Short mmCIF file of C-alpha atoms and ligand atoms in Angstrom, two decimals:
data_model
loop_
_atom_site.label_atom_id
_atom_site.label_comp_id
_atom_site.label_asym_id
_atom_site.label_seq_id
_atom_site.Cartn_x
_atom_site.Cartn_y
_atom_site.Cartn_z
CA MET A 23 -26.46 50.30 39.12
CA LYS A 24 -28.55 49.89 35.66
CA LYS A 25 -25.73 50.31 33.78
CA PHE A 26 -23.72 47.65 35.82
CA THR A 27 -26.19 45.33 35.09
CA ALA A 28 -26.15 45.89 31.40
CA ILE A 29 -22.24 45.23 31.73
CA ILE A 30 -22.96 42.18 33.12
CA LEU A 31 -25.16 40.77 31.20
CA VAL A 32 -23.28 41.49 27.89
CA LEU A 33 -20.26 40.14 29.55
CA THR A 34 -22.35 37.05 30.68
CA GLY A 35 -23.64 36.83 26.58
CA LEU A 36 -20.05 37.35 25.51
CA LEU A 37 -18.90 34.42 27.34
CA LEU A 38 -21.68 32.18 26.84
CA ALA A 39 -21.36 32.92 22.87
CA GLY A 40 -17.55 32.22 23.40
CA CYS A 41 -17.75 28.96 25.03
CA ALA A 42 -21.07 27.70 22.53
CA GLY A 43 -18.06 28.98 19.66
CA GLU A 44 -15.33 26.78 21.58
CA GLU A 45 -17.84 23.91 21.72
CA GLN A 46 -18.60 23.77 18.80
CA LYS A 47 -14.74 23.94 17.07
CA ALA A 48 -14.27 21.15 19.46
CA GLU A 49 -17.10 18.95 18.06
CA SER A 50 -16.18 19.79 14.42
CA ALA A 51 -12.18 19.20 14.62
CA GLN A 52 -13.26 15.43 16.56
CA LYS A 53 -15.30 14.86 13.78
CA THR A 54 -12.13 15.17 11.07
CA LEU A 55 -9.02 14.18 10.83
CA VAL A 56 -6.54 15.85 8.58
CA MET A 57 -3.85 13.87 6.43
CA GLY A 58 -1.03 14.91 5.04
CA THR A 59 0.32 13.08 1.83
CA SER A 60 2.65 13.53 -1.07
CA ALA A 61 0.01 12.60 -4.10
CA ASP A 62 3.04 11.78 -6.59
CA TYR A 63 3.01 8.31 -6.12
CA LYS A 64 0.60 6.31 -7.97
CA PRO A 65 -1.25 3.71 -7.32
CA PHE A 66 -1.13 4.88 -3.37
CA GLU A 67 -1.70 8.42 -3.55
CA TYR A 68 -2.21 11.21 -6.82
CA ILE A 69 -4.31 13.09 -8.39
CA ASP A 70 -7.34 11.76 -10.35
CA THR A 71 -6.62 14.16 -13.42
CA ALA A 72 -8.91 12.53 -15.61
CA ASN A 73 -11.61 13.60 -13.25
CA GLY A 74 -10.45 16.60 -12.00
CA ARG A 75 -8.31 17.46 -8.90
CA GLU A 76 -9.31 14.62 -6.24
CA ILE A 77 -6.60 12.51 -4.39
CA ILE A 78 -7.12 9.13 -5.15
CA GLY A 79 -5.51 5.70 -4.53
CA PHE A 80 -5.08 2.97 -2.05
CA ASP A 81 -3.49 5.15 0.99
CA ILE A 82 -6.35 6.95 0.60
CA ASP A 83 -8.87 4.08 0.46
CA ILE A 84 -7.54 2.64 3.61
CA ALA A 85 -7.40 6.32 5.57
CA LYS A 86 -10.88 6.58 4.56
CA ARG A 87 -12.09 3.31 6.25
CA VAL A 88 -9.98 3.26 9.20
CA LEU A 89 -11.20 6.75 9.75
CA ASP A 90 -14.60 5.95 9.01
CA LYS A 91 -14.44 2.87 11.53
CA MET A 92 -12.71 5.43 14.20
CA GLY A 93 -15.68 7.56 13.69
CA TYR A 94 -13.82 10.82 11.71
CA LYS A 95 -13.88 12.12 8.62
CA LEU A 96 -10.90 12.63 6.26
CA GLU A 97 -9.28 15.60 4.98
CA ILE A 98 -6.52 15.48 3.15
CA LYS A 99 -3.53 17.83 2.53
CA ASN A 100 -1.21 17.49 -0.56
CA MET A 101 2.28 18.39 0.01
CA ASP A 102 6.19 17.47 -0.75
CA PHE A 103 7.20 13.74 0.51
CA ASN A 104 9.80 15.89 2.50
CA GLY A 105 7.82 17.80 4.52
CA LEU A 106 5.30 15.58 5.74
CA ILE A 107 7.39 14.60 9.02
CA ALA A 108 7.55 18.56 9.86
CA ALA A 109 3.96 18.92 9.21
CA LEU A 110 3.09 16.08 11.78
CA ASN A 111 5.38 17.67 14.26
CA SER A 112 3.99 21.16 14.04
CA ASN A 113 0.32 19.54 13.87
CA LYS A 114 -0.25 21.40 10.78
CA VAL A 115 -1.54 17.71 9.54
CA ASP A 116 -3.04 14.92 12.24
CA PHE A 117 -1.49 11.47 10.65
CA VAL A 118 0.71 10.97 7.40
CA MET A 119 -0.45 8.58 4.56
CA ALA A 120 2.28 8.38 2.06
CA SER A 121 3.45 5.00 1.37
CA MET A 122 6.17 5.98 4.44
CA THR A 123 8.79 3.07 5.37
CA PRO A 124 8.60 3.01 9.33
CA THR A 125 12.59 3.41 9.38
CA GLU A 126 14.27 3.99 12.86
CA LYS A 127 15.62 7.48 11.61
CA ARG A 128 11.75 8.21 11.22
CA LYS A 129 10.74 6.63 14.54
CA LYS A 130 12.82 9.04 16.70
CA SER A 131 10.29 11.72 15.64
CA VAL A 132 6.91 10.31 15.07
CA ASP A 133 5.39 6.66 16.14
CA PHE A 134 3.97 4.53 13.30
CA SER A 135 1.36 2.11 12.36
CA ASP A 136 1.71 -1.72 11.59
CA ILE A 137 3.07 -1.86 8.11
CA TYR A 138 0.31 -2.45 5.70
CA TYR A 139 2.65 -3.10 2.31
CA VAL A 140 5.36 -4.82 1.44
CA ALA A 141 7.23 -2.96 -2.15
CA ASN A 142 10.68 -3.41 -3.63
CA ASP A 143 12.95 -0.69 -5.10
CA ALA A 144 13.87 -0.83 -9.19
CA ILE A 145 16.33 1.16 -10.69
CA VAL A 146 14.51 2.52 -13.82
CA SER A 147 16.47 3.69 -16.90
CA LYS A 148 16.05 4.24 -20.26
CA LYS A 149 15.73 0.92 -22.59
CA ALA A 150 18.25 2.73 -24.84
CA ASP A 151 21.19 2.78 -22.31
CA ASN A 152 21.56 -0.67 -21.44
CA ILE A 153 21.30 0.06 -17.26
CA LYS A 154 20.75 -3.79 -16.16
CA ALA A 155 23.03 -3.71 -13.14
CA VAL A 156 24.21 -1.30 -10.04
CA ASP A 157 27.45 -1.79 -12.13
CA ASP A 158 26.23 -0.44 -15.34
CA LEU A 159 25.88 3.11 -13.23
CA LYS A 160 29.68 4.12 -13.21
CA GLY A 161 29.93 7.15 -13.83
CA LYS A 162 25.89 7.77 -14.23
CA LYS A 163 23.42 10.58 -12.22
CA LEU A 164 20.87 8.70 -10.24
CA GLY A 165 18.18 10.60 -9.24
CA ILE A 166 15.85 9.79 -5.91
CA GLN A 167 12.76 11.68 -4.40
CA LEU A 168 13.99 14.20 -1.56
CA GLY A 169 13.71 12.72 2.12
CA SER A 170 12.57 9.26 0.83
CA ILE A 171 14.26 5.98 1.74
CA GLN A 172 15.80 5.67 -1.66
CA GLU A 173 17.93 8.76 -0.99
CA GLU A 174 19.71 6.37 1.37
CA THR A 175 19.61 3.61 -0.79
CA ALA A 176 21.49 6.10 -3.46
CA GLU A 177 23.85 6.72 -0.78
CA GLU A 178 24.85 3.81 0.10
CA LEU A 179 25.39 2.67 -3.82
CA LYS A 180 27.36 5.86 -4.33
CA LYS A 181 30.14 3.79 -1.65
CA GLU A 182 30.37 1.18 -4.34
CA VAL A 183 29.81 2.52 -7.84
CA GLU A 184 32.22 4.63 -9.04
CA GLY A 185 31.81 8.06 -10.46
CA MET A 186 28.38 7.80 -9.88
CA GLN A 187 26.53 11.21 -8.82
CA VAL A 188 22.90 11.15 -7.10
CA THR A 189 20.41 14.04 -7.40
CA ALA A 190 17.08 14.82 -5.72
CA ARG A 191 14.01 15.67 -7.15
CA ASP A 192 10.83 17.19 -5.10
CA THR A 193 8.27 14.40 -6.87
CA ILE A 194 8.26 10.88 -8.53
CA PRO A 195 7.05 12.31 -12.12
CA GLN A 196 9.93 15.08 -11.81
CA LEU A 197 12.66 12.32 -11.68
CA ILE A 198 11.01 10.23 -14.94
CA GLN A 199 10.56 13.48 -16.65
CA GLU A 200 13.96 14.34 -16.31
CA MET A 201 15.18 10.79 -17.25
CA LYS A 202 13.11 11.18 -20.17
CA ALA A 203 14.71 14.92 -20.81
CA GLY A 204 18.29 13.03 -20.51
CA ARG A 205 18.83 14.61 -17.35
CA ILE A 206 19.24 11.94 -14.81
CA ASP A 207 20.50 8.77 -16.36
CA ALA A 208 18.61 6.18 -13.96
CA ALA A 209 16.16 6.74 -10.97
CA ILE A 210 15.58 4.54 -7.82
CA VAL A 211 11.45 3.96 -7.96
CA GLU A 212 9.54 1.69 -5.93
CA THR A 213 8.19 -1.45 -8.33
CA THR A 214 4.47 -0.82 -7.61
CA VAL A 215 4.65 2.58 -8.72
CA SER A 216 7.08 2.11 -11.48
CA LYS A 217 4.93 -0.45 -13.43
CA GLY A 218 2.70 2.34 -14.35
CA TYR A 219 5.49 4.50 -15.93
CA LEU A 220 6.68 1.36 -17.72
CA GLU A 221 3.75 0.68 -19.48
CA LYS A 222 3.08 4.03 -20.46
CA ASN A 223 6.78 4.53 -21.42
CA GLU A 224 7.93 1.66 -24.41
CA GLY A 225 11.57 3.33 -23.95
CA LEU A 226 12.26 2.67 -20.10
CA THR A 227 13.28 -0.54 -18.05
CA GLU A 228 14.33 -1.88 -14.17
CA PHE A 229 15.47 -3.97 -12.61
CA ILE A 230 15.51 -5.19 -8.65
CA ILE A 231 17.73 -4.02 -6.09
CA GLU A 232 18.60 -7.34 -4.29
CA ASP A 233 20.47 -6.21 -1.29
CA GLU A 234 18.74 -3.91 0.48
CA SER A 235 18.78 -3.30 4.30
CA GLU A 236 15.60 -2.42 5.43
CA VAL A 237 12.52 -4.11 4.82
CA GLN A 238 10.86 -1.76 2.03
CA GLY A 239 6.99 -1.52 4.07
CA ALA A 240 4.57 1.68 4.05
CA ALA A 241 2.79 2.32 7.41
CA ALA A 242 0.64 5.39 8.61
CA ALA A 243 2.78 7.98 10.86
CA PHE A 244 1.33 9.81 14.23
CA PRO A 245 2.53 12.37 16.17
CA LYS A 246 4.87 11.36 19.25
CA GLY A 247 2.84 9.61 21.55
CA SER A 248 -0.60 10.31 20.00
CA ASP A 249 -3.46 8.18 20.91
CA LEU A 250 -4.78 7.73 17.43
CA THR A 251 -1.85 5.36 16.59
CA GLU A 252 -3.38 2.69 18.48
CA GLN A 253 -6.84 3.00 17.56
CA TYR A 254 -5.82 3.14 14.18
CA ASN A 255 -3.62 -0.08 14.03
CA LYS A 256 -6.53 -2.04 15.58
CA HIS A 257 -8.85 -1.60 12.74
CA LEU A 258 -5.75 -1.84 10.18
CA GLN A 259 -5.58 -5.01 11.89
CA GLU A 260 -9.51 -6.28 11.63
CA MET A 261 -8.94 -5.26 7.80
CA LYS A 262 -5.98 -7.24 7.26
CA GLN A 263 -7.45 -10.19 8.74
CA ASN A 264 -10.91 -9.84 6.93
CA GLY A 265 -9.40 -9.37 3.36
CA GLU A 266 -10.12 -5.68 2.95
CA ILE A 267 -6.39 -4.72 2.20
CA ASP A 268 -6.18 -7.30 0.11
CA GLU A 269 -9.46 -6.52 -1.78
CA LEU A 270 -7.80 -2.99 -2.01
CA ALA A 271 -4.39 -4.42 -3.03
CA LYS A 272 -6.44 -6.07 -5.98
CA LYS A 273 -8.45 -2.89 -6.68
CA TRP A 274 -5.17 -0.66 -7.13
CA PHE A 275 -2.23 -3.27 -7.94
CA GLY A 276 -4.52 -5.50 -10.01
CA GLY A 277 -4.25 -8.64 -7.81
CA GLU A 278 -0.39 -9.03 -7.23
N1 LIG B 5 8.55 4.41 0.79
C1 LIG B 5 9.34 5.40 0.68
C2 LIG B 5 9.85 6.10 2.01
O1 LIG B 5 9.33 6.31 3.00
C3 LIG B 5 8.65 6.19 -0.43
C4 LIG B 5 7.83 6.94 -0.39
C5 LIG B 5 7.41 7.93 -1.29
N2 LIG B 5 5.75 8.39 -1.40
C6 LIG B 5 5.31 9.35 -1.87
N3 LIG B 5 4.10 9.61 -0.91
N4 LIG B 5 5.93 10.06 -2.35
O2 LIG B 5 10.75 6.99 1.50
#
């Protein structure tokens, strides 16, 4: 009898301990949302190398503020752009902010918030190479970031430009590096991002691609059917209306 009671007590104890653990977990999980990003995209998201390893940028500031209003803390997971949607769909991250464009194709596997920023694409190249229009890409090697919409734009261009090759890299800094080293002739980069590289590299130049079919907006991405999308959107809208987004754009893009 004594033994039996003891066992019951131990079991109850274990059960209670188990429950408390679960509850605690649920509580802390509720307080933090994990955001996936690809921190190779200054000024949207990049590693602040001057001050350590922290990831900063326009997207990060927006995410922090929206999550704050929603009552969550932000945790960031950095990865290659090409792996973001898979990370979202395998629950490795709760949402994604990576200056990601809400394309029809992506909408098949994830939900998007409203667009919070619109951009243009440019062809960046070395001044010395005299690439001033799409036609000048004949026989050239054009670089793009793997998994980006620029990849699709490049495939389209390939159809009209004779002998042009397309080559993909995981990150934007890699593309710029390869271009400087002469292994790539040009790269498609959004103007907001290319600006920083052009400022730092005297030898680089760009022209804007005019005839693009899809709007180049950035939006936050969520797993299909997530309740978070609507909450996120509500606060994003508020921030658009009360000038907070404009203020952040000024901070990161210098008043464009
Ligand atoms: N807007 C483009 C896209 O959605 C490029 C985004 C790249 N973002 C990044 N963090 N590298 O495909």
